[in-house]
Coordinates of C-alpha atoms in Angstrom, one line a residue:
Chain Y
X1 CA 129.4 130.9 224.0
X2 CA 125.7 130.0 223.7
X3 CA 123.9 129.1 226.8
X4 CA 120.5 127.4 226.4
X5 CA 118.1 128.1 229.1
X6 CA 115.1 125.9 229.7
X7 CA 112.1 126.3 231.9
X8 CA 109.6 128.3 229.9
X9 CA 107.6 125.3 228.6
X10 CA 104.8 125.3 231.2
X11 CA 104.4 129.1 230.9
X12 CA 104.2 128.8 227.1
X13 CA 101.5 126.2 227.3
X14 CA 99.6 128.3 229.7
X15 CA 99.8 131.3 227.5
X16 CA 98.3 129.3 224.6
X17 CA 95.3 128.6 226.8
X18 CA 95.1 132.3 227.9
X19 CA 95.3 133.7 224.4
X20 CA 92.5 131.3 223.3
X21 CA 90.4 132.8 226.1
X22 CA 91.3 136.3 225.1
X23 CA 90.5 135.6 221.5
X24 CA 87.0 134.2 222.5
X25 CA 86.2 137.2 224.7
X26 CA 83.0 137.3 226.7
X27 CA 81.4 133.9 226.3
X28 CA 77.9 135.5 226.7
X29 CA 78.5 137.0 223.2
X30 CA 78.0 134.5 220.3
X31 CA 81.1 133.2 218.7
X32 CA 82.0 134.5 215.2
X33 CA 81.7 132.0 212.4
X34 CA 84.5 131.9 209.7
X35 CA 81.8 132.3 207.0
X36 CA 80.5 135.4 208.8
X37 CA 84.0 136.9 208.6
X38 CA 84.4 135.9 205.0
X39 CA 81.1 137.5 204.0
X40 CA 80.9 140.5 206.3
X41 CA 84.6 141.4 206.7
X42 CA 85.5 140.9 203.1
X43 CA 87.8 143.9 202.8
X44 CA 89.9 142.6 205.7
X45 CA 90.0 139.2 204.1
X46 CA 91.3 140.9 200.9
X47 CA 94.1 142.5 202.8
X48 CA 95.1 139.3 204.5
X49 CA 95.1 137.5 201.1
X50 CA 97.4 140.1 199.6
X51 CA 99.9 140.3 202.4
X52 CA 99.7 136.6 203.0
X53 CA 100.2 136.2 199.2
X54 CA 97.6 133.5 199.0
X55 CA 94.1 133.7 197.5
X56 CA 91.7 131.8 199.6
X57 CA 88.8 133.8 201.2
X58 CA 87.9 131.0 203.7
X59 CA 91.5 130.7 205.0
X60 CA 91.8 134.5 205.2
X61 CA 88.7 134.6 207.3
X62 CA 90.0 131.8 209.5
X63 CA 93.3 133.6 209.8
X64 CA 91.5 136.7 211.0
X65 CA 89.5 134.8 213.5
X66 CA 92.6 133.0 214.9
X67 CA 94.6 136.2 215.0
X68 CA 91.8 138.2 216.7
X69 CA 91.6 140.5 213.7
X70 CA 95.4 141.3 213.6
X71 CA 95.9 141.6 209.9
X72 CA 99.7 141.0 210.0
X73 CA 99.4 138.0 212.3
X74 CA 96.8 136.7 209.9
X75 CA 99.0 137.2 206.9
X76 CA 101.8 135.3 208.8
X77 CA 99.4 132.4 209.2
X78 CA 98.6 132.4 205.5
X79 CA 102.3 132.5 204.6
X80 CA 103.1 129.6 207.0
X81 CA 100.3 127.5 205.6
X82 CA 101.4 128.2 202.0
X83 CA 104.8 126.6 202.7
X84 CA 103.1 123.3 203.5
X85 CA 101.4 123.1 200.1
X86 CA 102.9 121.8 196.9
X87 CA 102.8 124.2 194.0
X88 CA 101.2 122.7 190.9
X89 CA 102.5 125.4 188.6
X90 CA 101.8 128.9 187.3
X91 CA 98.6 130.2 185.9
X92 CA 98.2 131.7 182.4
X93 CA 98.6 135.5 182.8
X94 CA 95.3 137.0 184.0
X95 CA 93.4 139.0 181.4
X96 CA 92.0 141.9 183.3
X97 CA 90.3 143.3 180.1
X98 CA 87.9 140.4 180.5
X99 CA 87.0 141.3 184.1
X100 CA 83.3 141.0 185.1
X101 CA 83.2 144.6 186.3
X102 CA 81.6 145.5 189.6
X103 CA 83.3 148.9 189.8
X104 CA 85.2 151.0 187.3
X105 CA 86.0 154.7 187.5
X106 CA 88.4 157.0 185.6
X107 CA 89.6 160.4 186.6
X108 CA 90.8 161.2 183.1
X109 CA 87.8 160.6 180.9
X110 CA 84.2 161.5 181.8
X111 CA 82.6 159.7 178.9
X112 CA 84.5 156.6 178.3
X113 CA 83.3 153.4 176.6
X114 CA 81.4 151.4 179.3
X115 CA 80.9 154.4 181.5
X116 CA 81.8 155.3 185.1
X117 CA 80.5 152.6 187.3
X118 CA 80.7 153.5 191.0
X119 CA 79.9 150.0 192.3
X120 CA 80.1 149.3 196.0
X121 CA 82.2 152.1 197.5
X122 CA 82.5 154.1 200.6
X123 CA 83.8 157.1 198.6
X124 CA 80.6 159.0 198.6
X125 CA 79.4 158.1 202.1
X126 CA 79.3 160.7 204.8
X127 CA 81.4 158.8 207.3
X128 CA 78.6 159.1 209.8
X129 CA 77.9 156.2 212.1
X130 CA 75.0 154.0 211.0
X131 CA 73.7 153.1 214.5
X132 CA 71.1 150.7 213.0
X133 CA 74.0 148.3 212.4
X134 CA 74.6 148.3 216.2
X135 CA 71.2 146.8 216.6
X136 CA 71.7 144.2 213.9
X137 CA 68.8 145.7 212.1
X138 CA 70.0 145.0 208.5
X139 CA 67.0 144.7 206.2
X140 CA 66.0 141.2 205.3
X141 CA 66.2 142.0 201.6
X142 CA 69.0 143.7 199.8
X143 CA 68.2 147.3 199.1
X144 CA 70.3 147.2 196.0
X145 CA 68.0 147.5 193.0
X146 CA 69.4 146.1 189.7
X147 CA 69.2 148.1 186.5
X148 CA 67.3 146.6 183.6
X149 CA 70.4 146.2 181.5
X150 CA 73.7 144.7 182.5
X151 CA 77.0 146.6 181.9
X152 CA 78.8 146.3 178.6
X153 CA 80.2 142.8 178.2
X154 CA 83.7 144.2 177.7
X155 CA 85.2 147.5 178.7
X156 CA 88.5 148.8 177.3
X157 CA 91.2 149.5 179.8
X158 CA 91.7 153.3 179.8
X159 CA 95.5 153.3 179.1
X160 CA 94.8 151.2 176.0
X161 CA 92.6 154.1 174.7
X162 CA 95.5 156.5 175.1
X163 CA 97.8 153.9 173.8
X164 CA 95.9 153.7 170.5
X165 CA 96.7 157.4 170.0
X166 CA 100.4 156.7 170.8
X167 CA 100.2 159.1 173.7
X168 CA 101.0 156.4 176.3
X169 CA 104.1 154.6 177.2
X170 CA 103.8 151.2 175.5
X171 CA 103.3 148.2 177.8
X172 CA 104.3 145.1 175.8
X173 CA 105.9 141.9 177.0
X174 CA 109.6 141.7 176.4
X175 CA 110.9 139.4 173.6
X176 CA 109.9 135.8 174.2
X177 CA 107.4 136.8 177.0
X178 CA 109.7 135.4 179.7
X179 CA 108.5 133.6 182.8
X180 CA 108.5 136.0 185.7
X181 CA 111.0 136.0 188.5
X182 CA 109.7 134.5 191.7
X183 CA 111.0 136.0 194.9
X184 CA 109.6 133.2 197.0
X185 CA 112.0 130.8 195.2
X186 CA 115.1 132.9 194.3
X187 CA 117.1 135.6 196.2
X188 CA 116.4 139.1 195.0
X189 CA 119.3 141.1 193.6
X190 CA 119.5 144.8 192.8
X191 CA 118.7 146.7 190.6
X192 CA 115.5 144.7 190.6
X193 CA 113.5 144.3 187.4
X194 CA 109.8 145.3 187.2
X195 CA 108.4 141.8 187.6
X196 CA 110.3 141.5 190.9
X197 CA 109.2 144.9 192.1
X198 CA 105.5 144.2 191.2
X199 CA 105.5 140.9 193.0
X200 CA 107.1 142.4 196.1
X201 CA 104.6 145.3 196.1
X202 CA 101.6 143.0 195.6
X203 CA 102.5 141.2 198.8
X204 CA 103.8 144.3 200.6
X205 CA 102.2 146.0 203.6
X206 CA 99.3 148.2 202.6
X207 CA 100.2 150.9 205.2
X208 CA 103.8 151.0 204.0
X209 CA 102.8 151.2 200.4
X210 CA 100.3 153.9 201.2
X211 CA 102.9 155.9 203.1
X212 CA 105.4 155.6 200.2
X213 CA 102.7 156.5 197.6
X214 CA 101.7 159.5 199.7
X215 CA 105.4 160.6 199.9
X216 CA 105.6 160.6 196.1
X217 CA 102.5 162.8 195.8
X218 CA 103.9 165.2 198.4
X219 CA 107.1 165.8 196.5
X220 CA 109.4 163.0 197.6
X221 CA 109.6 161.7 194.1
X222 CA 108.6 163.0 190.7
X223 CA 105.0 162.1 190.2
X224 CA 102.0 164.0 189.0
X225 CA 99.5 161.3 188.3
X226 CA 95.9 160.9 187.3
X227 CA 93.9 157.7 187.9
X228 CA 93.5 156.5 184.4
X229 CA 91.3 153.8 185.8
X230 CA 90.5 151.7 188.8
X231 CA 88.5 148.6 188.2
X232 CA 87.2 145.9 190.5
X233 CA 85.6 142.6 189.6
X234 CA 86.0 138.9 188.9
X235 CA 88.6 137.4 186.5
X236 CA 88.9 133.8 185.6
X237 CA 92.2 132.0 186.4
X238 CA 93.4 129.6 183.8
X239 CA 95.9 126.9 184.3
X240 CA 97.3 124.3 181.8
X241 CA 97.8 120.9 183.6
X242 CA 100.7 119.0 181.9
X243 CA 98.6 115.8 181.6
X244 CA 95.8 117.6 179.8
X245 CA 97.7 120.0 177.6
X246 CA 94.8 122.5 177.4
X247 CA 93.8 125.4 179.6
X248 CA 91.5 124.6 182.5
X249 CA 89.4 127.5 184.0
X250 CA 89.9 127.1 187.8
X251 CA 87.2 129.7 188.7
X252 CA 87.1 133.4 189.4
X253 CA 89.2 135.6 191.7
X254 CA 88.2 139.1 192.8
X255 CA 90.8 141.6 191.7
X256 CA 91.5 145.3 191.9
X257 CA 93.5 147.0 189.2
X258 CA 94.8 150.5 189.1
X259 CA 96.3 152.2 186.0
X260 CA 98.0 155.5 187.0
X261 CA 98.7 158.0 184.2
X262 CA 101.8 160.2 184.9
X263 CA 103.5 163.1 183.2
X264 CA 105.6 162.9 180.2
X265 CA 108.9 161.2 179.3
X266 CA 110.5 161.1 175.9
X267 CA 113.8 160.7 174.2
X268 CA 115.5 161.3 170.9
X269 CA 113.8 158.2 169.6
X270 CA 110.4 158.5 171.3
X271 CA 108.2 161.6 171.4
X272 CA 106.9 162.8 174.8
X273 CA 104.4 160.3 176.2
X274 CA 102.4 159.8 179.3
X275 CA 104.1 157.2 181.6
X276 CA 102.4 154.5 183.5
X277 CA 102.2 153.1 187.0
X278 CA 100.4 149.8 187.6
X279 CA 98.8 148.2 190.6
X280 CA 97.0 144.9 190.9
X281 CA 95.8 143.2 194.1
X282 CA 93.5 140.4 195.3
X283 CA 90.0 141.3 196.6
X284 CA 88.5 144.7 196.6
X285 CA 91.5 146.7 197.7
X286 CA 91.7 150.1 196.0
X287 CA 94.0 151.8 198.4
X288 CA 96.5 149.0 198.0
X289 CA 96.4 148.9 194.2
X290 CA 96.6 152.7 193.9
X291 CA 99.5 153.0 196.3
X292 CA 101.3 150.2 194.4
X293 CA 100.8 152.0 191.1
X294 CA 102.2 155.3 192.5
X295 CA 105.3 153.5 193.7
X296 CA 105.6 151.4 190.6
X297 CA 105.9 154.6 188.6
X298 CA 108.4 156.1 191.1
X299 CA 110.5 153.0 190.9
X300 CA 110.8 153.4 187.1
X301 CA 113.1 156.4 187.8
X302 CA 116.2 154.5 186.5
X303 CA 114.4 153.5 183.3
X304 CA 113.5 157.1 182.5
X305 CA 116.9 158.5 183.5
X306 CA 115.5 160.3 186.6
X307 CA 117.5 160.8 189.7
X308 CA 116.5 158.3 192.4
X309 CA 116.7 160.7 195.3
X310 CA 113.8 159.7 197.4
X311 CA 112.9 156.4 199.2
X312 CA 109.9 155.6 196.9
X313 CA 112.3 155.7 193.9
X314 CA 114.8 153.3 195.4
X315 CA 114.1 149.6 194.7
X316 CA 116.3 148.3 197.4
X317 CA 114.7 150.5 200.1
X318 CA 111.1 149.7 198.9
X319 CA 111.6 145.9 198.4
X320 CA 113.6 145.3 201.6
X321 CA 111.0 147.1 203.8
X322 CA 107.6 146.4 202.3
X323 CA 107.2 142.8 203.5
X324 CA 105.3 143.2 206.8
X325 CA 105.8 139.5 207.9
X326 CA 109.6 140.0 207.6
X327 CA 109.5 143.4 209.1
X328 CA 107.3 142.4 212.1
X329 CA 109.5 139.4 212.6
X330 CA 112.6 141.5 212.9
X331 CA 111.1 144.2 215.0
X332 CA 109.2 141.9 217.3
X333 CA 112.1 139.4 217.8
X334 CA 113.5 142.1 220.1
X335 CA 111.1 141.0 222.8
X336 CA 112.5 137.5 222.8
X337 CA 115.2 136.6 225.4
X338 CA 118.5 138.3 224.8
X339 CA 119.8 137.6 228.3
X340 CA 123.3 136.6 227.3
X341 CA 123.7 139.5 224.8
X342 CA 122.5 141.9 227.4
X343 CA 124.8 140.4 230.0
X344 CA 127.7 141.1 227.7
X345 CA 126.6 144.7 227.2
X346 CA 126.2 145.1 231.0
X347 CA 129.7 143.9 231.6
X348 CA 131.0 146.2 228.9
X349 CA 129.3 149.3 230.3
X350 CA 130.5 148.5 233.8
X351 CA 134.0 148.1 232.6
X352 CA 133.9 151.4 230.6
X353 CA 132.5 153.2 233.6
X354 CA 135.1 151.7 235.9
X355 CA 137.9 152.7 233.4
X356 CA 136.5 156.2 233.2
X357 CA 136.4 156.5 237.0
X358 CA 140.0 155.2 237.2
X359 CA 141.1 157.7 234.5
X360 CA 139.5 160.6 236.3
X361 CA 141.0 159.6 239.6
X362 CA 144.4 159.3 237.9
X363 CA 144.1 162.8 236.3
X364 CA 143.1 164.2 239.7
X365 CA 146.0 162.7 241.5
X366 CA 148.3 164.0 238.8
X367 CA 146.8 167.5 239.0
X368 CA 147.0 167.7 242.8
X369 CA 150.8 167.9 243.2
X370 CA 151.0 170.7 240.6
X371 CA 148.4 172.7 242.5
X372 CA 150.6 172.3 245.7
X373 CA 153.6 173.8 244.0
Chain H
X1 CA 84.8 112.0 171.5
X2 CA 84.0 115.5 172.7
X3 CA 86.0 118.5 171.4
X4 CA 88.3 120.3 173.8
X5 CA 86.2 123.6 173.9
X6 CA 83.1 121.7 175.1
X7 CA 85.1 119.9 177.8
X8 CA 86.8 123.2 178.9
X9 CA 83.3 124.7 179.2
X10 CA 81.9 122.0 181.5
X11 CA 85.1 121.9 183.6
X12 CA 84.8 125.7 184.0
X13 CA 81.1 125.3 185.1
X14 CA 82.1 122.5 187.5
X15 CA 84.9 124.6 189.0
X16 CA 82.4 127.3 189.9
X17 CA 79.8 124.9 191.2
X18 CA 79.5 123.9 194.9
X19 CA 80.1 120.4 196.2
X20 CA 76.3 120.1 196.8
X21 CA 75.5 121.2 193.3
X22 CA 77.8 118.6 191.7
X23 CA 76.5 115.9 194.1
X24 CA 72.9 116.7 193.1
X25 CA 74.0 116.7 189.4
X26 CA 75.5 113.2 189.7
X27 CA 72.5 111.8 191.5
X28 CA 70.4 112.7 188.5
X29 CA 72.5 110.4 186.5
X30 CA 72.2 107.4 188.8
X31 CA 74.3 105.9 191.5
X32 CA 77.9 107.0 191.7
X33 CA 79.9 104.7 189.4
X34 CA 82.8 102.8 190.8
X35 CA 86.0 104.6 190.0
X36 CA 89.7 104.4 190.8
X37 CA 91.6 107.4 192.3
X38 CA 94.6 107.9 190.0
X39 CA 95.4 111.0 191.9
X40 CA 93.5 111.3 195.2
X41 CA 92.2 114.8 195.9
X42 CA 95.2 117.0 196.7
X43 CA 95.3 120.7 197.7
X44 CA 98.2 122.8 196.5
X45 CA 98.7 126.2 194.9
X46 CA 98.9 127.7 191.5
X47 CA 101.0 130.9 191.2
X48 CA 98.7 133.5 189.7
X49 CA 100.4 135.6 187.1
X50 CA 99.5 139.1 186.1
X51 CA 100.8 141.4 183.4
X52 CA 102.3 144.9 184.1
X53 CA 99.8 147.4 182.8
X54 CA 97.4 144.6 182.0
X55 CA 99.2 143.6 178.8
X56 CA 102.9 143.9 179.4
X57 CA 105.6 141.9 181.2
X58 CA 104.4 138.9 183.3
X59 CA 104.8 139.1 187.1
X60 CA 103.8 136.9 190.0
X61 CA 100.8 138.4 191.8
X62 CA 100.5 135.7 194.5
X63 CA 99.4 132.1 194.8
X64 CA 95.9 130.7 195.0
X65 CA 94.8 127.4 196.7
X66 CA 93.8 124.8 194.1
X67 CA 92.5 121.2 194.6
X68 CA 92.9 118.6 191.9
X69 CA 91.8 115.0 191.5
X70 CA 92.1 112.4 188.7
X71 CA 89.9 109.3 188.5
X72 CA 89.4 106.4 186.1
X73 CA 86.1 104.7 185.6
X74 CA 85.7 100.9 185.1
X75 CA 85.4 101.4 181.4
X76 CA 88.7 103.2 181.3
X77 CA 87.5 106.8 180.9
X78 CA 89.7 109.3 182.9
X79 CA 88.2 112.3 184.6
X80 CA 90.0 115.4 185.8
X81 CA 89.2 118.2 188.2
X82 CA 91.1 121.4 188.9
X83 CA 89.4 124.2 190.8
X84 CA 90.2 127.0 193.2
X85 CA 89.8 126.2 196.9
X86 CA 90.4 123.3 199.1
X87 CA 87.3 121.1 198.7
X88 CA 88.6 117.5 198.1
X89 CA 85.1 115.9 198.0
X90 CA 84.0 118.4 195.3
X91 CA 87.2 117.7 193.3
X92 CA 86.5 113.9 193.4
X93 CA 82.8 114.4 192.4
X94 CA 83.8 116.8 189.6
X95 CA 86.5 114.4 188.3
X96 CA 83.9 111.6 188.1
X97 CA 81.5 113.9 186.4
X98 CA 84.2 114.9 183.8
X99 CA 84.8 111.2 183.1
X100 CA 81.1 110.4 182.7
X101 CA 80.5 113.5 180.5
X102 CA 83.1 112.4 177.9
X103 CA 81.0 109.4 176.9
X104 CA 77.5 110.9 177.4
X105 CA 75.4 111.9 174.5
X106 CA 74.5 115.6 174.2
X107 CA 71.0 115.0 175.5
X108 CA 72.1 113.0 178.5
X109 CA 71.2 114.0 182.0
X110 CA 74.7 115.3 183.0
X111 CA 74.9 117.5 179.9
X112 CA 71.5 118.9 180.7
X113 CA 72.5 119.3 184.3
X114 CA 75.7 121.2 183.4
X115 CA 73.7 123.4 181.1
X116 CA 71.3 124.2 183.9
X117 CA 74.3 125.0 186.2
X118 CA 75.9 127.2 183.5
X119 CA 72.6 129.1 183.2
X120 CA 72.4 129.6 186.9
X121 CA 76.0 130.9 187.0
X122 CA 75.3 133.2 184.1
X123 CA 72.2 134.5 185.8
X124 CA 74.1 135.3 188.9
X125 CA 76.8 137.1 186.8
X126 CA 74.1 139.1 185.0
X127 CA 72.3 140.1 188.2
X128 CA 75.6 141.3 189.7
X129 CA 76.3 143.3 186.5
X130 CA 72.8 144.8 186.6
X131 CA 73.4 145.9 190.2
X132 CA 76.7 147.5 189.2
X133 CA 74.9 149.1 186.2
X134 CA 72.5 150.8 188.6
X135 CA 75.5 152.7 190.0
X136 CA 76.6 153.9 186.5
X137 CA 76.9 157.7 186.4
X138 CA 74.6 159.4 184.1
X139 CA 76.3 162.8 183.4
X140 CA 74.4 165.8 182.4
X141 CA 75.6 169.3 181.9
X142 CA 74.2 172.4 183.6
X143 CA 74.2 175.4 181.4
X144 CA 75.0 178.5 183.5
X145 CA 74.4 182.1 182.6
X146 CA 73.0 183.5 179.3

């Protein structure tokens, strides 16, 4: 039996007002503008776009404002908004080799064509507080001084350099270059192919992917990787509208790409080669792209005939638990009313206890006469 | 009739321009021509595809918001706009610009305006690249011992 209980409406309306007040905080402090969040909290916006699976920096900033900075709640807002939009189609596959590079580093080659470009990174900061930021004392002019020459117009992707020597697992489209599976449209089945895994990981929770990637490094999965390359920058998105019949450049998206180089695999047909792990994400989001590439390689266990012993090697485990909107929904639904379910449990435990008491009493009364003999 | 590559180029420039920039561009060419909205500005998404390893199997990275608009001028020329984001007004102005550009001579004000916008965008890209280039590592080797 399902019993609907009403009466929470007024309380819910009141909580909407109260959360608006909590979100605003002290009214003596100026309110945040969405553009300020977009420009000054760009890394947070990147995370929200990835996990919300929607590239739109303005909306990501709005989502963060509305969610009081809660990244998962913000991703939920992005996902919900996305469902209201028509989908025009799919882009042409991105060409990351044509990226306008802002940052590009390799841990495998010191002197690679195009060079090591550190770009904007916290990697070499001392993690000491800059208290001048507390006083809003940012200099009026950017301290970044440009070099006289721009970077090389095109920089080869590092695995392609190894690939030219035949030392790298080949990465070529399957015959016919098929359309990718879309997990937002079709139910996922297992074993899941690489396109499904990559899509799921791209929208997966950064913390979950980081934990899994870390587990692989610590021994819960066979991985001994090098960062072949991490690159960050802008890539044009091209789309072919049916009515035009030619590719239209829609503008640039900021992307982070990670190519992980792992130890060897070979077979009777193929000599030993380095194997690859791949990560790609919206915005400047290296931790996410790197974690994804570690887990991508771990999930290839089946393809390389490795035992899938650990969580990061098991596609069903990874894909069913990486989506933080789904995970948060299921975990947090526990706080919603379960009055009737719990009433059932209460009745059950009372009955069990009563039966136990009865049983103990029966045993005692059976035992007593024997003792008297 | 313009060739496709030329039209692709100005559409790419317009996609990267702001609403204000396109508005200013159109004003240089005179009053906004009367036009019919064949497809009113509409925001939707395009699923952005990547390739595993950069060159391998296609996969869905995630969607991006895109706004499109199709207009027809009184003379019959059709203009299109497709660009990232949710700016409907920009889409409409860009579609009108696309329609006008198709019949404009190469030395016309819109062509020159698009050229100036392209230069501005290229300059911004180059400045960003030069700033990145300032962070390029210049390795040198320390010789130790004898």
